[in-house]
Coordinates of C-alpha atoms in Angstrom, one line a residue:
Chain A
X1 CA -14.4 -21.2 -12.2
X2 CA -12.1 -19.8 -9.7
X3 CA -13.6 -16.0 -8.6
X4 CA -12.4 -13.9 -6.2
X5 CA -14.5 -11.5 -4.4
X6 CA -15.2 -8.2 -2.5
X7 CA -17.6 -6.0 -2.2
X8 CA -18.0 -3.4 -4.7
X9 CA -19.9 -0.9 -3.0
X10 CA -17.8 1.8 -1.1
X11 CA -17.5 1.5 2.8
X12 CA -18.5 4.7 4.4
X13 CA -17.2 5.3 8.2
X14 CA -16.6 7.8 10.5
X15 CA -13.3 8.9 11.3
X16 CA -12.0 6.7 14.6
X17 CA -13.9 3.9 13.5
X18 CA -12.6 0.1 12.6
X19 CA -13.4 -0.4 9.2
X20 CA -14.1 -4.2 8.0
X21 CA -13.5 -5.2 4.5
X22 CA -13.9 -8.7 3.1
X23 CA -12.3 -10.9 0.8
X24 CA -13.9 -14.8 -0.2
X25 CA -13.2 -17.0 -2.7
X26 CA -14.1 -20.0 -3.8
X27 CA -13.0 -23.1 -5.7
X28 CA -9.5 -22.8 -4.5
X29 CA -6.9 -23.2 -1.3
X30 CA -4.5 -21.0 -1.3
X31 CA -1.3 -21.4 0.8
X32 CA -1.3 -17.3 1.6
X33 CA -3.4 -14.5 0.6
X34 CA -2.4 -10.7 0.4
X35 CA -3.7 -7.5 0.6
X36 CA -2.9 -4.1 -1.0
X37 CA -3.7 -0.4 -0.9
X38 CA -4.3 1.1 -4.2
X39 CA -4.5 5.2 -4.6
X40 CA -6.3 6.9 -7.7
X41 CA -4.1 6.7 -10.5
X42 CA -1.2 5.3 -8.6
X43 CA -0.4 1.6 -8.6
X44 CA -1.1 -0.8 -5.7
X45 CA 0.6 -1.1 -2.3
X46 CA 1.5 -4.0 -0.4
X47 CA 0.0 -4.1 2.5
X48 CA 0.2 -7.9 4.6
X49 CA 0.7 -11.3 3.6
X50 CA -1.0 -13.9 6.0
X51 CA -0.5 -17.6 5.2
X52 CA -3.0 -20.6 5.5
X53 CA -1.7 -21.8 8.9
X54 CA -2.3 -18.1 10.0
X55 CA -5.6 -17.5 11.9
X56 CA -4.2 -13.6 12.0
X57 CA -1.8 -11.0 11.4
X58 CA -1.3 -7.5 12.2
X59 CA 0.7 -5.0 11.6
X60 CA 0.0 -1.3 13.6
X61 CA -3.6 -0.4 12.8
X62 CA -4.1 -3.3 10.5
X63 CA -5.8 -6.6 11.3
X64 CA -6.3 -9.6 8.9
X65 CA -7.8 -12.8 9.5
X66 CA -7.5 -15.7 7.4
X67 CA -10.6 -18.6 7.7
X68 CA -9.7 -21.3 5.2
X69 CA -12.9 -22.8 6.2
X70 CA -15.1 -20.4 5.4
X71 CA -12.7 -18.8 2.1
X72 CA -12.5 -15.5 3.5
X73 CA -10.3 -13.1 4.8
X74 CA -11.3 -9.8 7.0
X75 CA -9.1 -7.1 6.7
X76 CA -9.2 -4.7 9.7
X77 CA -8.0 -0.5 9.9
X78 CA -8.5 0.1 13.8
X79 CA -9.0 3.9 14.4
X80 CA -9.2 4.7 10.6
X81 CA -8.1 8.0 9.5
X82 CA -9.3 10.1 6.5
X83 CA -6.0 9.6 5.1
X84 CA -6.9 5.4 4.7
X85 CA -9.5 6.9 2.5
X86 CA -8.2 4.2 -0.6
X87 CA -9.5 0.8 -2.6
X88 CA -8.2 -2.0 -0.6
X89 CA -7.3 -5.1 -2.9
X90 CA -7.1 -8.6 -1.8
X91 CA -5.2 -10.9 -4.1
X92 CA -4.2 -14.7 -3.7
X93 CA -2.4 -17.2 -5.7
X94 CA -4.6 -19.2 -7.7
X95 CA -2.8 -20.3 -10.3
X96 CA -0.3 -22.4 -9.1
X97 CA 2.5 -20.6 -11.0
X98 CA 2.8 -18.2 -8.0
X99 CA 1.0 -15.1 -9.8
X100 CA -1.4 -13.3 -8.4
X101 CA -5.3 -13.3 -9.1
X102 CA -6.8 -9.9 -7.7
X103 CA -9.8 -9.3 -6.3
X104 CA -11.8 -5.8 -8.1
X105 CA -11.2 -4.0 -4.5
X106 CA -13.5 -2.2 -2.1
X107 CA -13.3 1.7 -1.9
X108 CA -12.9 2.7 1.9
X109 CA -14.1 6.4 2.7
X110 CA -13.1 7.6 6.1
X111 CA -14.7 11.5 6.8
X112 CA -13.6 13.7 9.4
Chain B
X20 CA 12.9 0.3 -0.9
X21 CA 12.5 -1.3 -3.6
X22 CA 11.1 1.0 -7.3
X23 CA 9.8 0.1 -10.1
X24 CA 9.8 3.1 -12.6
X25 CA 7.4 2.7 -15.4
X26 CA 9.0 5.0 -18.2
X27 CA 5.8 7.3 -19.2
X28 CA 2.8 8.2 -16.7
X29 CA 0.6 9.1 -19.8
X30 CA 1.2 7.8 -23.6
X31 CA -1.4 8.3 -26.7
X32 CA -1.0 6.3 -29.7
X33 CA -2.3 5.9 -32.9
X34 CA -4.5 2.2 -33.7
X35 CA -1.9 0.2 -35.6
X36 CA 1.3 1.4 -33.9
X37 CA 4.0 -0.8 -32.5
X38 CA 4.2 0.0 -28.7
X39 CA 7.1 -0.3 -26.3
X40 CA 6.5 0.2 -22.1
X41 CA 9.5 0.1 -20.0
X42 CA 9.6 -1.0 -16.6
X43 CA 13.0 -0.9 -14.7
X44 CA 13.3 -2.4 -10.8
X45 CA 16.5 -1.5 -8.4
X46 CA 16.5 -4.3 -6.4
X47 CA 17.1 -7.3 -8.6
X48 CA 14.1 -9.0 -8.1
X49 CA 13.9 -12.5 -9.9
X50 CA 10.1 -11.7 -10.6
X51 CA 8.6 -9.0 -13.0
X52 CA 4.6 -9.0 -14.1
X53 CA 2.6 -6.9 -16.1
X54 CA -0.7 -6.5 -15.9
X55 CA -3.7 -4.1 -17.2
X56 CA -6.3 -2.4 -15.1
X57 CA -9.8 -1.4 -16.3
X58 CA -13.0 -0.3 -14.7
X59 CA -15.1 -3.1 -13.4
X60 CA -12.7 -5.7 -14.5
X61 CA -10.1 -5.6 -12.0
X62 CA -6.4 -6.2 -12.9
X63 CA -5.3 -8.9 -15.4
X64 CA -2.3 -10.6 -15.8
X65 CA -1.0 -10.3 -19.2
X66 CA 2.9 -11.8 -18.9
X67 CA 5.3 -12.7 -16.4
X68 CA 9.1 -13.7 -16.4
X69 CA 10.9 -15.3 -13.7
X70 CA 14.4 -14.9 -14.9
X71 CA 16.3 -13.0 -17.9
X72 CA 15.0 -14.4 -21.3
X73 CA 12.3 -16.4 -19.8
X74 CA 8.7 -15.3 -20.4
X75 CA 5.3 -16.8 -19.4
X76 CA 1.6 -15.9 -20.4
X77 CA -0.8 -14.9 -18.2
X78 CA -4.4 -14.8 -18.1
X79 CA -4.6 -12.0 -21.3
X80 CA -1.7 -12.7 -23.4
X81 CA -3.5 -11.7 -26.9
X82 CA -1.9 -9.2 -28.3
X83 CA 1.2 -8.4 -26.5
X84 CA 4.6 -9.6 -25.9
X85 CA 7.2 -9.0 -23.9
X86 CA 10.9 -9.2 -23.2
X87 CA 13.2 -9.3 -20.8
X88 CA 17.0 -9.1 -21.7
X89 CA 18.6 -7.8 -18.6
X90 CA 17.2 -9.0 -14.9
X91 CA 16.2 -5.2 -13.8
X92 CA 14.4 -4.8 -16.7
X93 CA 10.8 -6.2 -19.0
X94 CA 9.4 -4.6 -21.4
X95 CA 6.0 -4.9 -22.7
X96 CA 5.4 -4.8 -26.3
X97 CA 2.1 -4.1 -28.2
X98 CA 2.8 -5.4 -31.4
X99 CA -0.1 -3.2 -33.5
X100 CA -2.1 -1.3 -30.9
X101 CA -5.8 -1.6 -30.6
X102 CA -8.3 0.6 -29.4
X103 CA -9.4 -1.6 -26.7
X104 CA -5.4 -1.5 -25.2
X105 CA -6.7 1.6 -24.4
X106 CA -5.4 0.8 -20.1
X107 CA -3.9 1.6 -16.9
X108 CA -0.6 -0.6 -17.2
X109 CA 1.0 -1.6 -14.0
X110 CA 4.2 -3.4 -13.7
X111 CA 5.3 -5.6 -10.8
X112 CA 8.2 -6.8 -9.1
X113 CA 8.8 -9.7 -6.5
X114 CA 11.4 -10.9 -4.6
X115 CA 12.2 -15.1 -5.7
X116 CA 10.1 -16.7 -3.2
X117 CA 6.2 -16.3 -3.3
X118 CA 6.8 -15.6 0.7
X119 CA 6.9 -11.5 -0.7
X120 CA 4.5 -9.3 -1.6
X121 CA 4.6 -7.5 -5.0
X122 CA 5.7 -3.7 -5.4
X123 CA 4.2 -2.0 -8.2
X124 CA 5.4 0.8 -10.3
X125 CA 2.9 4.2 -10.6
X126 CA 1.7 2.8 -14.0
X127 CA 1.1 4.3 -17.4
X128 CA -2.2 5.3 -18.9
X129 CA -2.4 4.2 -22.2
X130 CA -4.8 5.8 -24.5
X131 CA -5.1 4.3 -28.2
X132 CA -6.6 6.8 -30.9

């Protein structure tokens, strides 16, 4: 079956630090893949789209890479903050009905 | 930018209730979704639409329905409500092409008694 996965444990860094979060999948090949922010109780955030002939993508602190080789995207925050303290959500079509399947998210904490 | 406004933040109902969540967008999207979020299971697609009176099922239709009458708006129906619809509702909208990300309303908590 088709999964989609990222690490459930929370990342811990120091403030300043690039954080690294990752997103594989298997079974599938999707033509993009997207990530969002999500804050408690809030809904998500859309962060980047990068598509499958699109090694990488950035956008200000933000870095994702997209190996269709491998089925797995990094997603990069360059000199985090505490205030990127949030669950980061990668989610990629893999339906074929353009709809989005979600990945359960990672919980970044950034401390001062 | 685009909103999405969800009509309640927090709703309680009774088990066996008929249960109506609104979700209006500004920006005449094509696209609406609703989906549930629970612990450890991630969000789940429950129905789409992709224009007005069209409807499609998503991954956890059991148990809902859903209309959509006028473009900026889909509702989600819970026909007799269950305990476990106790949820975090979250509705989407998207511009036509899958090019776009989504952009999410602030949800409503559900809680079923």
């Amino acid at each position: 079956s088709q999964k989609i996965e990222q690490n459930s444990e929370a990342l811990n860094i120091q403030e300043g630090k690039t954080a690294t979060l990752t997103c594989n999948y298997t079974n599938y090949s999707p033509a993009y893949l997207q990530w969002y922010r999500q804050d408690p109780g809030r809904g998500p955030v859309f962060l980047l789209l990068i598509r499958e002939n699109e090694k990488e993508k950035r956008k200000e602190r933000l870095k994702v890479t997209f190996d269709t080789t491998l089925k797995q995207s990094l997603f990069h925050i360059t000199a985090s903050q505490p205030a990127d303290s949030a669950t980061y959500l990668c989610a990629l079509d893999i339906s074929g009905y353009s709809t989005l399947t979600f990945g359960k998210g990672t919980m970044l904490l950034v401390s001062p | 930018d685009v909103k999405v406004t969800q009509s309640s933040r927090y709703l309680v109902k009774r088990t066996g209730e008929k249960v109506f969540l609104e979700c209006v967008q500004d920006m005449d999207h094509e696209n609406m979704f609703w989906y549930r979020q629970d612990p450890g299971l991630g969000l789940r697609l429950i129905y789409f639409s992709y224009d007005v009176k069209m409807k499609e099922k998503g991954d956890i239709p059991e148990g809902y329905s859903v209309s959509r009458e006028k473009k900026e708006r889909f509702s989600l129906i819970l026909e007799s409500a269950s305990t476990n619809q106790t949820s975090m509702y979250l509705c989407a909208s998207r511009q036509g092409s899958s090019n776009y990300g989504y952009t999410f309303g602030s949800g409503t908590r559900l809680t079923v008694v």
